[in-house]
PDB file of C-alpha atoms in Angstrom:
ATOM      1  CA  ALA A   1    -212.124  34.425 -37.321  1.00  0.00           C
ATOM      2  CA  SER A   2    -213.485  32.000 -34.839  1.00  0.00           C
ATOM      3  CA  ILE A   3    -211.270  29.837 -32.677  1.00  0.00           C
ATOM      4  CA  LEU A   4    -212.386  26.836 -34.725  1.00  0.00           C
ATOM      5  CA  ASN A   5    -210.854  28.398 -37.827  1.00  0.00           C
ATOM      6  CA  CYS A   6    -207.657  29.366 -36.016  1.00  0.00           C
ATOM      7  CA  ALA A   7    -207.273  25.926 -34.469  1.00  0.00           C
ATOM      8  CA  SER A   8    -207.842  24.292 -37.825  1.00  0.00           C
ATOM      9  CA  ASN A   9    -205.095  26.392 -39.402  1.00  0.00           C
ATOM     10  CA  VAL A  10    -202.642  25.626 -36.589  1.00  0.00           C
ATOM     11  CA  ALA A  11    -203.369  21.889 -36.773  1.00  0.00           C
ATOM     12  CA  ARG A  12    -202.981  21.852 -40.562  1.00  0.00           C
ATOM     13  CA  GLN A  13    -199.614  23.641 -40.299  1.00  0.00           C
ATOM     14  CA  GLU A  14    -198.418  21.279 -37.569  1.00  0.00           C
ATOM     15  CA  LEU A  15    -199.375  18.267 -39.693  1.00  0.00           C
ATOM     16  CA  GLU A  16    -197.619  19.732 -42.739  1.00  0.00           C
ATOM     17  CA  ASP A  17    -194.501  20.158 -40.584  1.00  0.00           C
ATOM     18  CA  GLY A  18    -194.703  16.460 -39.620  1.00  0.00           C
ATOM     19  CA  LYS A  19    -195.613  17.119 -36.003  1.00  0.00           C
ATOM     20  CA  ASP A  20    -198.073  15.038 -34.023  1.00  0.00           C
ATOM     21  CA  VAL A  21    -201.126  17.159 -33.285  1.00  0.00           C
ATOM     22  CA  THR A  22    -203.057  16.235 -30.192  1.00  0.00           C
ATOM     23  CA  CYS A  23    -205.731  18.749 -29.395  1.00  0.00           C
ATOM     24  CA  LYS A  24    -207.643  18.294 -26.173  1.00  0.00           C
ATOM     25  CA  CYS A  25    -209.846  21.367 -26.300  1.00  0.00           C
ATOM     26  CA  PHE A  26    -210.936  24.627 -27.923  1.00  0.00           C
ATOM     27  CA  VAL A  27    -212.371  27.818 -26.498  1.00  0.00           C
ATOM     28  CA  ASN A  28    -214.788  29.518 -28.869  1.00  0.00           C
ATOM     29  CA  LEU A  29    -215.558  33.160 -28.120  1.00  0.00           C
ATOM     30  CA  ALA A  30    -218.659  34.465 -29.923  1.00  0.00           C
ATOM     31  CA  GLY A  31    -217.938  32.254 -32.916  1.00  0.00           C
ATOM     32  CA  ARG A  32    -220.147  32.003 -35.974  1.00  0.00           C
ATOM     33  CA  TYR A  33    -221.587  28.520 -36.463  1.00  0.00           C
ATOM     34  CA  ARG A  34    -221.444  28.621 -40.220  1.00  0.00           C
ATOM     35  CA  VAL A  35    -220.380  31.357 -42.608  1.00  0.00           C
ATOM     36  CA  PRO A  36    -222.538  31.488 -45.744  1.00  0.00           C
ATOM     37  CA  GLU A  37    -220.931  29.888 -48.799  1.00  0.00           C
ATOM     38  CA  ILE A  38    -220.980  33.221 -50.614  1.00  0.00           C
ATOM     39  CA  HIS A  39    -219.683  35.682 -48.064  1.00  0.00           C
ATOM     40  CA  ASP A  40    -218.078  38.955 -49.036  1.00  0.00           C
ATOM     41  CA  PRO A  41    -216.512  40.562 -45.957  1.00  0.00           C
ATOM     42  CA  LEU A  42    -216.232  43.835 -47.889  1.00  0.00           C
ATOM     43  CA  SER A  43    -220.037  44.057 -47.790  1.00  0.00           C
ATOM     44  CA  LYS A  44    -219.754  44.984 -44.095  1.00  0.00           C
ATOM     45  CA  PHE A  45    -218.058  48.285 -44.964  1.00  0.00           C
ATOM     46  CA  GLY A  46    -219.421  51.506 -46.429  1.00  0.00           C
ATOM     47  CA  GLU A  47    -219.375  52.655 -50.056  1.00  0.00           C
ATOM     48  CA  GLU A  48    -216.450  55.018 -49.370  1.00  0.00           C
ATOM     49  CA  GLN A  49    -214.331  52.182 -47.950  1.00  0.00           C
ATOM     50  CA  ARG A  50    -215.221  49.862 -50.832  1.00  0.00           C
ATOM     51  CA  ALA A  51    -214.240  52.583 -53.345  1.00  0.00           C
ATOM     52  CA  GLU A  52    -210.952  53.189 -51.499  1.00  0.00           C
ATOM     53  CA  MET A  53    -210.249  49.424 -51.571  1.00  0.00           C
ATOM     54  CA  MET A  54    -210.815  49.321 -55.339  1.00  0.00           C
ATOM     55  CA  LYS A  55    -208.632  52.384 -55.902  1.00  0.00           C
ATOM     56  CA  LYS A  56    -205.712  51.811 -53.482  1.00  0.00           C
ATOM     57  CA  GLY A  57    -206.006  48.141 -52.609  1.00  0.00           C
ATOM     58  CA  PHE A  58    -206.651  48.946 -48.947  1.00  0.00           C
ATOM     59  CA  PHE A  59    -208.585  51.213 -46.615  1.00  0.00           C
ATOM     60  CA  GLU A  60    -208.170  52.268 -43.023  1.00  0.00           C
ATOM     61  CA  ILE A  61    -210.622  51.953 -40.171  1.00  0.00           C
ATOM     62  CA  THR A  62    -210.477  53.530 -36.740  1.00  0.00           C
ATOM     63  CA  SER A  63    -210.869  51.358 -33.674  1.00  0.00           C
ATOM     64  CA  ALA A  64    -214.418  51.320 -32.324  1.00  0.00           C
ATOM     65  CA  TRP A  65    -212.929  51.422 -28.814  1.00  0.00           C
ATOM     66  CA  GLY A  66    -212.197  55.142 -29.092  1.00  0.00           C
ATOM     67  CA  ASP A  67    -208.498  54.650 -28.371  1.00  0.00           C
ATOM     68  CA  GLY A  68    -207.295  56.229 -31.621  1.00  0.00           C
ATOM     69  CA  ARG A  69    -205.878  53.039 -33.150  1.00  0.00           C
ATOM     70  CA  ILE A  70    -206.065  52.822 -36.946  1.00  0.00           C
ATOM     71  CA  PHE A  71    -206.160  49.514 -38.795  1.00  0.00           C
ATOM     72  CA  LYS A  72    -205.176  49.011 -42.421  1.00  0.00           C
ATOM     73  CA  VAL A  73    -207.421  46.475 -44.193  1.00  0.00           C
ATOM     74  CA  THR A  74    -206.091  45.033 -47.460  1.00  0.00           C
ATOM     75  CA  LYS A  75    -207.792  42.973 -50.146  1.00  0.00           C
ATOM     76  CA  GLU A  76    -205.496  40.089 -49.157  1.00  0.00           C
ATOM     77  CA  ASP A  77    -206.780  40.313 -45.571  1.00  0.00           C
ATOM     78  CA  LEU A  78    -210.369  40.085 -46.742  1.00  0.00           C
ATOM     79  CA  ASP A  79    -209.641  37.283 -49.224  1.00  0.00           C
ATOM     80  CA  ALA A  80    -207.830  35.239 -46.560  1.00  0.00           C
ATOM     81  CA  TYR A  81    -210.698  35.739 -44.117  1.00  0.00           C
ATOM     82  CA  LYS A  82    -213.237  34.765 -46.764  1.00  0.00           C
ATOM     83  CA  LEU A  83    -211.399  31.561 -47.757  1.00  0.00           C
ATOM     84  CA  GLN A  84    -210.622  30.558 -44.194  1.00  0.00           C
ATOM     85  CA  SER A  85    -214.183  31.062 -42.996  1.00  0.00           C
ATOM     86  CA  VAL A  86    -215.823  29.172 -45.831  1.00  0.00           C
ATOM     87  CA  ALA A  87    -213.328  26.323 -46.105  1.00  0.00           C
ATOM     88  CA  ASP A  88    -212.391  25.436 -42.547  1.00  0.00           C
ATOM     89  CA  THR A  89    -215.380  25.779 -40.244  1.00  0.00           C
ATOM     90  CA  PRO A  90    -217.489  22.956 -41.744  1.00  0.00           C
ATOM     91  CA  LYS A  91    -214.483  20.571 -41.788  1.00  0.00           C
ATOM     92  CA  VAL A  92    -213.685  21.233 -38.146  1.00  0.00           C
ATOM     93  CA  LEU A  93    -217.340  20.902 -37.127  1.00  0.00           C
ATOM     94  CA  VAL A  94    -217.679  17.519 -38.846  1.00  0.00           C
ATOM     95  CA  HIS A  95    -214.665  16.309 -36.853  1.00  0.00           C
ATOM     96  CA  LEU A  96    -215.980  17.691 -33.557  1.00  0.00           C
ATOM     97  CA  LYS A  97    -219.391  16.092 -34.087  1.00  0.00           C
ATOM     98  CA  LYS A  98    -217.733  12.680 -34.242  1.00  0.00           C
ATOM     99  CA  ASP A  99    -214.810  13.009 -31.822  1.00  0.00           C
ATOM    100  CA  SER A 100    -216.008  13.352 -28.249  1.00  0.00           C
ATOM    101  CA  SER A 101    -212.428  13.319 -26.928  1.00  0.00           C
ATOM    102  CA  ILE A 102    -212.018  16.969 -27.974  1.00  0.00           C
ATOM    103  CA  ARG A 103    -213.771  19.302 -25.560  1.00  0.00           C
ATOM    104  CA  VAL A 104    -215.129  22.685 -26.611  1.00  0.00           C
ATOM    105  CA  LEU A 105    -216.186  25.638 -24.477  1.00  0.00           C
ATOM    106  CA  THR A 106    -218.257  28.342 -26.130  1.00  0.00           C
ATOM    107  CA  ILE A 107    -218.655  31.698 -24.413  1.00  0.00           C
ATOM    108  CA  HIS A 108    -221.131  34.019 -26.084  1.00  0.00           C
ATOM    109  CA  GLY A 109    -222.890  37.269 -25.235  1.00  0.00           C
ATOM    110  CA  HIS A 110    -226.682  37.089 -25.220  1.00  0.00           C
ATOM    111  CA  GLN A 111    -226.858  40.686 -26.518  1.00  0.00           C
ATOM    112  CA  ASP A 112    -224.467  39.985 -29.431  1.00  0.00           C
ATOM    113  CA  GLU A 113    -225.733  41.823 -32.528  1.00  0.00           C
ATOM    114  CA  VAL A 114    -222.820  40.751 -34.760  1.00  0.00           C
ATOM    115  CA  VAL A 115    -223.095  36.971 -34.339  1.00  0.00           C
ATOM    116  CA  SER A 116    -226.434  35.919 -32.879  1.00  0.00           C
ATOM    117  CA  VAL A 117    -226.377  33.879 -29.685  1.00  0.00           C
ATOM    118  CA  GLN A 118    -228.302  31.258 -31.684  1.00  0.00           C
ATOM    119  CA  ASN A 119    -224.902  30.297 -33.130  1.00  0.00           C
ATOM    120  CA  ALA A 120    -223.747  29.314 -29.639  1.00  0.00           C
ATOM    121  CA  PHE A 121    -226.871  27.211 -29.098  1.00  0.00           C
ATOM    122  CA  ARG A 122    -226.205  25.506 -32.439  1.00  0.00           C
ATOM    123  CA  PHE A 123    -222.628  24.659 -31.388  1.00  0.00           C
ATOM    124  CA  ASP A 124    -224.057  23.229 -28.181  1.00  0.00           C
ATOM    125  CA  GLU A 125    -226.436  20.985 -30.131  1.00  0.00           C
ATOM    126  CA  GLU A 126    -223.901  19.840 -32.730  1.00  0.00           C
ATOM    127  CA  ILE A 127    -220.604  19.305 -30.911  1.00  0.00           C
ATOM    128  CA  ALA A 128    -220.213  16.017 -29.059  1.00  0.00           C
ATOM    129  CA  ASN A 129    -218.336  17.244 -25.957  1.00  0.00           C
ATOM    130  CA  HIS A 130    -219.421  20.865 -25.585  1.00  0.00           C
ATOM    131  CA  SER A 131    -219.897  23.300 -22.705  1.00  0.00           C
ATOM    132  CA  LEU A 132    -221.787  26.551 -23.159  1.00  0.00           C
ATOM    133  CA  HIS A 133    -221.621  29.726 -21.108  1.00  0.00           C
ATOM    134  CA  VAL A 134    -223.853  32.634 -22.161  1.00  0.00           C
ATOM    135  CA  ILE A 135    -223.263  36.022 -20.561  1.00  0.00           C
ATOM    136  CA  LYS A 136    -226.694  37.610 -20.377  1.00  0.00           C
ATOM    137  CA  GLN A 137    -225.805  41.292 -20.847  1.00  0.00           C
ATOM    138  CA  ALA A 138    -222.678  40.906 -22.997  1.00  0.00           C
ATOM    139  CA  ASN A 139    -222.379  42.015 -26.624  1.00  0.00           C
ATOM    140  CA  HIS A 140    -220.098  40.620 -29.356  1.00  0.00           C
ATOM    141  CA  ASN A 141    -216.976  42.160 -27.787  1.00  0.00           C
ATOM    142  CA  PHE A 142    -218.156  41.243 -24.298  1.00  0.00           C
ATOM    143  CA  ASN A 143    -218.543  44.969 -23.538  1.00  0.00           C
ATOM    144  CA  GLY A 144    -214.788  45.520 -23.513  1.00  0.00           C
ATOM    145  CA  ILE A 145    -213.343  44.310 -20.236  1.00  0.00           C
ATOM    146  CA  LYS A 146    -216.623  44.415 -18.298  1.00  0.00           C
ATOM    147  CA  TYR A 147    -216.995  40.608 -18.336  1.00  0.00           C
ATOM    148  CA  LEU A 148    -213.280  39.752 -18.442  1.00  0.00           C
ATOM    149  CA  ASP A 149    -213.195  38.262 -14.934  1.00  0.00           C
ATOM    150  CA  GLU A 150    -216.197  36.049 -15.663  1.00  0.00           C
ATOM    151  CA  MET A 151    -214.689  34.900 -18.967  1.00  0.00           C
ATOM    152  CA  VAL A 152    -211.291  34.139 -17.422  1.00  0.00           C
ATOM    153  CA  GLU A 153    -212.958  32.215 -14.591  1.00  0.00           C
ATOM    154  CA  GLN A 154    -214.925  30.111 -17.094  1.00  0.00           C
ATOM    155  CA  ILE A 155    -211.858  29.412 -19.228  1.00  0.00           C
ATOM    156  CA  VAL A 156    -209.620  28.516 -16.265  1.00  0.00           C
ATOM    157  CA  THR A 157    -212.306  26.210 -14.834  1.00  0.00           C
ATOM    158  CA  PHE A 158    -212.720  24.615 -18.266  1.00  0.00           C
ATOM    159  CA  TYR A 159    -208.964  24.036 -18.735  1.00  0.00           C
ATOM    160  CA  LYS A 160    -208.634  22.616 -15.253  1.00  0.00           C
ATOM    161  CA  SER A 161    -211.428  20.149 -15.974  1.00  0.00           C
ATOM    162  CA  VAL A 162    -209.823  19.169 -19.300  1.00  0.00           C
ATOM    163  CA  TYR A 163    -206.441  18.567 -17.699  1.00  0.00           C
ATOM    164  CA  ASN A 164    -207.870  17.077 -14.482  1.00  0.00           C
ATOM    165  CA  GLU A 165    -206.491  19.802 -12.265  1.00  0.00           C
ATOM    166  CA  THR A 166    -208.209  21.085  -9.138  1.00  0.00           C
TER     167      THR A 166
END
């Protein structure tokens, strides 16, 4: 889920708990501008995984990083992702279009084949107080840790500018 979705969920929970929510900024890493209204996350997986989900209520996937980690994906996980993505992103975007006091930094890989870099350009056009940093050779996962230093530098610089630190 994009940072916009996560931030929206945190803010909603804080408000429900009666806390004052003052958000100065977001960092969006390779976020999707808008998830289609009818989005089935299960469609991203193979027939075998879909059959296993229908039979057992979950399936397991192995980490693409080659580190041997195994993740259990449940129907509840997919349903929560589906609802969160469809419901929250447009609401948060409408707010960010109007409220220029909230600053947003988007970092996106130009070689991203999961979420096109066009999404980042769309955020840049639509959000009132937005900064964009595109990493030319990075993919959706920013090539592991290859661009970590560049990303951290961008985020630290962004936070310092938000909080007027030098």
